[in-house]
Amino acid sequence: GDSVTQMEGPVTLSEEAFLTINCTYTATGYPSLFWYVQYPGEGLQLLLKATKADDKGSNKGFEATYRKETTSFHLEKGSVQVSDSAVYFCALSALTGRRALTFGSGTRLQVQP
Amino acid sequence: NAGVTQTPKFRVLKTGQSMTLLCAQDMNHEYMYWYRQDPGMGLRLIHYSVGEGTTAKGEVPDGYNVSRLKKQNFLLGLESAAPSQTSVYFCASRTGTENTEAFFGQGTRLTVV
């Protein structure tokens, strides 16, 4: 079945540091890929998405590129801020059937001033 | 601009009690989902619905039932709560169009003692 593997957290960075959160997936066909963010006490919000190979999703300074050859969708940001502290989830969605999201286990990011 | 609304936000149950969680969406979405979130496990799909009057099992359906009598509402029931059902529950909805993201509610924190 479909699965998503994310790097273990927590990740602790200083403000303005470079961020990478690794995400790899296993799926049949060509799923859509997503990054969701969860701020403390809140639900999940879409951060960015990519729907086909080599697509780059971007939002709020975050980027991720759909790499079909390595089945990866790593999240990057050049300069993190304290306000980026949250839990980040990588997810995939098959294009047929129930189209439910399959999530990774989440990576907690803590940015220190 | 409500989006996806879950009620209640918090609940404490005794073992063996029953309850119903309500999810309401105002975006006319076809697909609706119930997930549970547990530490280190990401979000796992409990049940889902692809349209009014339809429901189906996800990965962890045992101990839960659902109903979708109206397109905008998706109810999750616990007939006899167990401590293992202590979790944060999220409802989500999406359109039937390919490559679209899911929208999430704020979550319900349930504790079974």
PDB file of N, CA and C in Angstrom, chain A residues 30-32 34 36 38 41-46 49-52 87 89 93-106, chain B residues 31 33 35 37-38 40-45 48 50 57-59 88 90 94-107:
ATOM      1  N   TYR A  30       1.162   7.743  -9.982  1.00  0.00           N
ATOM      2  CA  TYR A  30       1.773   9.054  -9.768  1.00  0.00           C
ATOM      3  C   TYR A  30       0.875   9.883  -8.862  1.00  0.00           C
ATOM      4  N   PRO A  31       1.120   9.776  -7.570  1.00  0.00           N
ATOM      5  CA  PRO A  31       0.241  10.491  -6.638  1.00  0.00           C
ATOM      6  C   PRO A  31       0.499  11.986  -6.643  1.00  0.00           C
ATOM      7  N   SER A  32      -0.414  12.746  -6.073  1.00  0.00           N
ATOM      8  CA  SER A  32      -0.156  14.141  -5.735  1.00  0.00           C
ATOM      9  C   SER A  32       0.543  14.169  -4.379  1.00  0.00           C
ATOM     10  N   PHE A  34       1.899  16.543  -0.938  1.00  0.00           N
ATOM     11  CA  PHE A  34       1.533  17.709  -0.156  1.00  0.00           C
ATOM     12  C   PHE A  34       2.450  17.854   1.055  1.00  0.00           C
ATOM     13  N   TYR A  36       1.706  19.655   4.749  1.00  0.00           N
ATOM     14  CA  TYR A  36       0.785  20.339   5.639  1.00  0.00           C
ATOM     15  C   TYR A  36       1.549  20.795   6.879  1.00  0.00           C
ATOM     16  N   GLN A  38       1.016  22.119  11.016  1.00  0.00           N
ATOM     17  CA  GLN A  38       0.102  22.168  12.162  1.00  0.00           C
ATOM     18  C   GLN A  38       0.739  23.025  13.251  1.00  0.00           C
ATOM     19  N   GLY A  41      -2.126  23.533  18.846  1.00  0.00           N
ATOM     20  CA  GLY A  41      -3.546  23.650  19.157  1.00  0.00           C
ATOM     21  C   GLY A  41      -4.453  23.854  17.969  1.00  0.00           C
ATOM     22  N   GLU A  42      -3.923  23.717  16.768  1.00  0.00           N
ATOM     23  CA  GLU A  42      -4.725  23.965  15.577  1.00  0.00           C
ATOM     24  C   GLU A  42      -4.815  22.736  14.688  1.00  0.00           C
ATOM     25  N   GLY A  43      -5.666  22.835  13.682  1.00  0.00           N
ATOM     26  CA  GLY A  43      -5.762  21.773  12.685  1.00  0.00           C
ATOM     27  C   GLY A  43      -4.651  21.899  11.659  1.00  0.00           C
ATOM     28  N   LEU A  44      -4.715  21.050  10.652  1.00  0.00           N
ATOM     29  CA  LEU A  44      -3.690  21.058   9.608  1.00  0.00           C
ATOM     30  C   LEU A  44      -4.050  22.060   8.525  1.00  0.00           C
ATOM     31  N   GLN A  45      -3.021  22.762   8.048  1.00  0.00           N
ATOM     32  CA  GLN A  45      -3.207  23.705   6.953  1.00  0.00           C
ATOM     33  C   GLN A  45      -2.292  23.298   5.813  1.00  0.00           C
ATOM     34  N   LEU A  46      -2.791  23.421   4.603  1.00  0.00           N
ATOM     35  CA  LEU A  46      -1.945  23.140   3.454  1.00  0.00           C
ATOM     36  C   LEU A  46      -0.831  24.163   3.366  1.00  0.00           C
ATOM     37  N   LYS A  49       1.888  22.124  -2.457  1.00  0.00           N
ATOM     38  CA  LYS A  49       1.594  20.854  -3.106  1.00  0.00           C
ATOM     39  C   LYS A  49       2.262  20.792  -4.468  1.00  0.00           C
ATOM     40  N   ALA A  50       2.380  19.572  -4.989  1.00  0.00           N
ATOM     41  CA  ALA A  50       2.875  19.336  -6.342  1.00  0.00           C
ATOM     42  C   ALA A  50       2.129  18.139  -6.898  1.00  0.00           C
ATOM     43  N   THR A  51       1.730  18.227  -8.137  1.00  0.00           N
ATOM     44  CA  THR A  51       0.852  17.195  -8.682  1.00  0.00           C
ATOM     45  C   THR A  51       1.476  16.333  -9.753  1.00  0.00           C
ATOM     46  N   LYS A  52       2.678  16.674 -10.231  1.00  0.00           N
ATOM     47  CA  LYS A  52       3.333  15.805 -11.206  1.00  0.00           C
ATOM     48  C   LYS A  52       4.833  15.956 -11.072  1.00  0.00           C
ATOM     49  N   VAL A  87       4.535  21.598  13.572  1.00  0.00           N
ATOM     50  CA  VAL A  87       4.745  20.224  13.114  1.00  0.00           C
ATOM     51  C   VAL A  87       4.419  20.178  11.622  1.00  0.00           C
ATOM     52  N   PHE A  89       3.877  17.899   8.144  1.00  0.00           N
ATOM     53  CA  PHE A  89       3.477  16.577   7.672  1.00  0.00           C
ATOM     54  C   PHE A  89       3.607  16.502   6.157  1.00  0.00           C
ATOM     55  N   SER A  93      -1.566  11.645  -2.053  1.00  0.00           N
ATOM     56  CA  SER A  93      -2.950  11.327  -2.371  1.00  0.00           C
ATOM     57  C   SER A  93      -2.994  10.612  -3.701  1.00  0.00           C
ATOM     58  N   ALA A  94      -3.575   9.423  -3.698  1.00  0.00           N
ATOM     59  CA  ALA A  94      -3.775   8.718  -4.954  1.00  0.00           C
ATOM     60  C   ALA A  94      -4.813   9.461  -5.786  1.00  0.00           C
ATOM     61  N   LEU A  95      -4.756   9.254  -7.082  1.00  0.00           N
ATOM     62  CA  LEU A  95      -5.650   9.988  -7.968  1.00  0.00           C
ATOM     63  C   LEU A  95      -6.987   9.304  -8.179  1.00  0.00           C
ATOM     64  N   THR A  96      -7.095   8.078  -7.695  1.00  0.00           N
ATOM     65  CA  THR A  96      -8.343   7.344  -7.885  1.00  0.00           C
ATOM     66  C   THR A  96      -8.839   6.814  -6.548  1.00  0.00           C
ATOM     67  N   GLY A  97     -10.021   6.219  -6.593  1.00  0.00           N
ATOM     68  CA  GLY A  97     -10.556   5.599  -5.385  1.00  0.00           C
ATOM     69  C   GLY A  97     -10.940   6.620  -4.344  1.00  0.00           C
ATOM     70  N   ARG A  98     -10.581   6.339  -3.102  1.00  0.00           N
ATOM     71  CA  ARG A  98     -11.043   7.171  -2.000  1.00  0.00           C
ATOM     72  C   ARG A  98     -10.303   8.505  -1.925  1.00  0.00           C
ATOM     73  N   ARG A  99      -9.139   8.575  -2.564  1.00  0.00           N
ATOM     74  CA  ARG A  99      -8.364   9.822  -2.622  1.00  0.00           C
ATOM     75  C   ARG A  99      -8.064  10.387  -1.242  1.00  0.00           C
ATOM     76  N   ALA A 100      -7.973   9.530  -0.277  1.00  0.00           N
ATOM     77  CA  ALA A 100      -7.609   9.976   1.061  1.00  0.00           C
ATOM     78  C   ALA A 100      -6.127  10.297   1.102  1.00  0.00           C
ATOM     79  N   LEU A 101      -5.750  11.184   2.007  1.00  0.00           N
ATOM     80  CA  LEU A 101      -4.349  11.493   2.204  1.00  0.00           C
ATOM     81  C   LEU A 101      -3.703  10.429   3.080  1.00  0.00           C
ATOM     82  N   THR A 102      -2.504   9.998   2.669  1.00  0.00           N
ATOM     83  CA  THR A 102      -1.669   9.139   3.495  1.00  0.00           C
ATOM     84  C   THR A 102      -0.550  10.007   4.051  1.00  0.00           C
ATOM     85  N   PHE A 103      -0.402  10.029   5.378  1.00  0.00           N
ATOM     86  CA  PHE A 103       0.512  10.951   6.031  1.00  0.00           C
ATOM     87  C   PHE A 103       1.777  10.268   6.525  1.00  0.00           C
ATOM     88  N   GLY A 104       2.856  11.041   6.549  1.00  0.00           N
ATOM     89  CA  GLY A 104       4.019  10.658   7.319  1.00  0.00           C
ATOM     90  C   GLY A 104       3.758  10.916   8.789  1.00  0.00           C
ATOM     91  N   SER A 105       4.742  10.585   9.615  1.00  0.00           N
ATOM     92  CA  SER A 105       4.545  10.670  11.065  1.00  0.00           C
ATOM     93  C   SER A 105       4.681  12.086  11.602  1.00  0.00           C
ATOM     94  N   GLY A 106       5.104  13.022  10.766  1.00  0.00           N
ATOM     95  CA  GLY A 106       5.240  14.408  11.195  1.00  0.00           C
ATOM     96  C   GLY A 106       6.631  14.703  11.747  1.00  0.00           C
TER      97      GLY A 106
ATOM     98  N   TYR B  31     -16.116  14.460  -0.828  1.00  0.00           N
ATOM     99  CA  TYR B  31     -15.376  13.515  -0.008  1.00  0.00           C
ATOM    100  C   TYR B  31     -15.204  14.063   1.410  1.00  0.00           C
ATOM    101  N   TYR B  33     -13.642  12.761   5.482  1.00  0.00           N
ATOM    102  CA  TYR B  33     -12.768  11.783   6.130  1.00  0.00           C
ATOM    103  C   TYR B  33     -12.739  12.027   7.636  1.00  0.00           C
ATOM    104  N   TYR B  35      -9.928  11.179  10.657  1.00  0.00           N
ATOM    105  CA  TYR B  35      -8.598  10.705  11.015  1.00  0.00           C
ATOM    106  C   TYR B  35      -8.438  10.777  12.529  1.00  0.00           C
ATOM    107  N   GLN B  37      -5.142  11.293  15.312  1.00  0.00           N
ATOM    108  CA  GLN B  37      -3.740  11.666  15.393  1.00  0.00           C
ATOM    109  C   GLN B  37      -3.184  11.235  16.732  1.00  0.00           C
ATOM    110  N   ASP B  38      -2.156  10.421  16.682  1.00  0.00           N
ATOM    111  CA  ASP B  38      -1.492   9.946  17.892  1.00  0.00           C
ATOM    112  C   ASP B  38      -0.003  10.264  17.799  1.00  0.00           C
ATOM    113  N   GLY B  40       3.752  10.477  17.231  1.00  0.00           N
ATOM    114  CA  GLY B  40       4.689   9.667  16.476  1.00  0.00           C
ATOM    115  C   GLY B  40       4.083   8.810  15.377  1.00  0.00           C
ATOM    116  N   MET B  41       2.757   8.951  15.162  1.00  0.00           N
ATOM    117  CA  MET B  41       2.108   8.082  14.168  1.00  0.00           C
ATOM    118  C   MET B  41       1.433   8.859  13.058  1.00  0.00           C
ATOM    119  N   GLY B  42       1.571  10.138  13.039  1.00  0.00           N
ATOM    120  CA  GLY B  42       0.909  10.915  12.008  1.00  0.00           C
ATOM    121  C   GLY B  42      -0.598  10.824  12.144  1.00  0.00           C
ATOM    122  N   LEU B  43      -1.291  10.954  11.036  1.00  0.00           N
ATOM    123  CA  LEU B  43      -2.745  10.834  11.021  1.00  0.00           C
ATOM    124  C   LEU B  43      -3.113   9.527  10.341  1.00  0.00           C
ATOM    125  N   ARG B  44      -4.037   8.805  10.955  1.00  0.00           N
ATOM    126  CA  ARG B  44      -4.480   7.537  10.391  1.00  0.00           C
ATOM    127  C   ARG B  44      -5.962   7.604  10.065  1.00  0.00           C
ATOM    128  N   LEU B  45      -6.324   7.058   8.923  1.00  0.00           N
ATOM    129  CA  LEU B  45      -7.689   7.157   8.417  1.00  0.00           C
ATOM    130  C   LEU B  45      -8.596   6.148   9.121  1.00  0.00           C
ATOM    131  N   TYR B  48     -14.250   6.939   5.827  1.00  0.00           N
ATOM    132  CA  TYR B  48     -14.391   8.018   4.864  1.00  0.00           C
ATOM    133  C   TYR B  48     -15.708   7.871   4.106  1.00  0.00           C
ATOM    134  N   VAL B  50     -17.458   9.032   0.174  1.00  0.00           N
ATOM    135  CA  VAL B  50     -17.261   9.642  -1.153  1.00  0.00           C
ATOM    136  C   VAL B  50     -18.523  10.343  -1.650  1.00  0.00           C
ATOM    137  N   LYS B  57     -14.655   1.898   5.237  1.00  0.00           N
ATOM    138  CA  LYS B  57     -13.643   1.777   6.285  1.00  0.00           C
ATOM    139  C   LYS B  57     -12.289   2.254   5.790  1.00  0.00           C
ATOM    140  N   GLY B  58     -11.545   2.866   6.722  1.00  0.00           N
ATOM    141  CA  GLY B  58     -10.161   3.217   6.462  1.00  0.00           C
ATOM    142  C   GLY B  58      -9.229   2.194   7.076  1.00  0.00           C
ATOM    143  N   GLU B  59      -8.091   2.641   7.565  1.00  0.00           N
ATOM    144  CA  GLU B  59      -7.080   1.725   8.114  1.00  0.00           C
ATOM    145  C   GLU B  59      -7.370   1.260   9.536  1.00  0.00           C
ATOM    146  N   VAL B  88      -6.556  12.672  19.306  1.00  0.00           N
ATOM    147  CA  VAL B  88      -7.107  13.875  18.697  1.00  0.00           C
ATOM    148  C   VAL B  88      -7.709  13.464  17.359  1.00  0.00           C
ATOM    149  N   PHE B  90      -9.516  14.363  13.752  1.00  0.00           N
ATOM    150  CA  PHE B  90      -9.641  15.404  12.738  1.00  0.00           C
ATOM    151  C   PHE B  90     -10.579  14.945  11.639  1.00  0.00           C
ATOM    152  N   ARG B  94     -12.826  17.277   0.881  1.00  0.00           N
ATOM    153  CA  ARG B  94     -12.207  17.725  -0.368  1.00  0.00           C
ATOM    154  C   ARG B  94     -13.202  17.529  -1.492  1.00  0.00           C
ATOM    155  N   THR B  95     -12.936  18.155  -2.627  1.00  0.00           N
ATOM    156  CA  THR B  95     -13.794  17.975  -3.787  1.00  0.00           C
ATOM    157  C   THR B  95     -13.461  16.646  -4.455  1.00  0.00           C
ATOM    158  N   GLY B  96     -14.224  16.281  -5.457  1.00  0.00           N
ATOM    159  CA  GLY B  96     -13.948  15.070  -6.213  1.00  0.00           C
ATOM    160  C   GLY B  96     -12.963  15.309  -7.343  1.00  0.00           C
ATOM    161  N   THR B  97     -12.502  16.535  -7.493  1.00  0.00           N
ATOM    162  CA  THR B  97     -11.577  16.865  -8.581  1.00  0.00           C
ATOM    163  C   THR B  97     -10.173  16.380  -8.241  1.00  0.00           C
ATOM    164  N   GLU B  98      -9.475  15.881  -9.256  1.00  0.00           N
ATOM    165  CA  GLU B  98      -8.114  15.399  -9.035  1.00  0.00           C
ATOM    166  C   GLU B  98      -7.203  16.516  -8.544  1.00  0.00           C
ATOM    167  N   ASN B  99      -6.203  16.118  -7.764  1.00  0.00           N
ATOM    168  CA  ASN B  99      -5.108  17.006  -7.364  1.00  0.00           C
ATOM    169  C   ASN B  99      -5.492  18.142  -6.427  1.00  0.00           C
ATOM    170  N   THR B 100      -6.676  18.100  -5.878  1.00  0.00           N
ATOM    171  CA  THR B 100      -7.058  19.152  -4.926  1.00  0.00           C
ATOM    172  C   THR B 100      -6.686  18.729  -3.510  1.00  0.00           C
ATOM    173  N   GLU B 101      -6.472  19.745  -2.674  1.00  0.00           N
ATOM    174  CA  GLU B 101      -6.090  19.446  -1.303  1.00  0.00           C
ATOM    175  C   GLU B 101      -7.306  19.199  -0.433  1.00  0.00           C
ATOM    176  N   ALA B 102      -7.056  18.615   0.731  1.00  0.00           N
ATOM    177  CA  ALA B 102      -8.098  18.425   1.731  1.00  0.00           C
ATOM    178  C   ALA B 102      -8.057  19.579   2.727  1.00  0.00           C
ATOM    179  N   PHE B 103      -9.232  19.926   3.238  1.00  0.00           N
ATOM    180  CA  PHE B 103      -9.359  20.974   4.243  1.00  0.00           C
ATOM    181  C   PHE B 103      -9.719  20.314   5.576  1.00  0.00           C
ATOM    182  N   PHE B 104      -9.063  20.775   6.629  1.00  0.00           N
ATOM    183  CA  PHE B 104      -9.206  20.121   7.924  1.00  0.00           C
ATOM    184  C   PHE B 104      -9.950  20.994   8.927  1.00  0.00           C
ATOM    185  N   GLY B 105     -10.659  20.333   9.835  1.00  0.00           N
ATOM    186  CA  GLY B 105     -11.223  20.999  10.987  1.00  0.00           C
ATOM    187  C   GLY B 105     -10.163  21.230  12.046  1.00  0.00           C
ATOM    188  N   GLN B 106     -10.595  21.854  13.157  1.00  0.00           N
ATOM    189  CA  GLN B 106      -9.655  22.222  14.222  1.00  0.00           C
ATOM    190  C   GLN B 106      -9.326  21.062  15.147  1.00  0.00           C
ATOM    191  N   GLY B 107     -10.056  19.990  15.032  1.00  0.00           N
ATOM    192  CA  GLY B 107      -9.754  18.821  15.851  1.00  0.00           C
ATOM    193  C   GLY B 107     -10.620  18.709  17.090  1.00  0.00           C
TER     194      GLY B 107
END
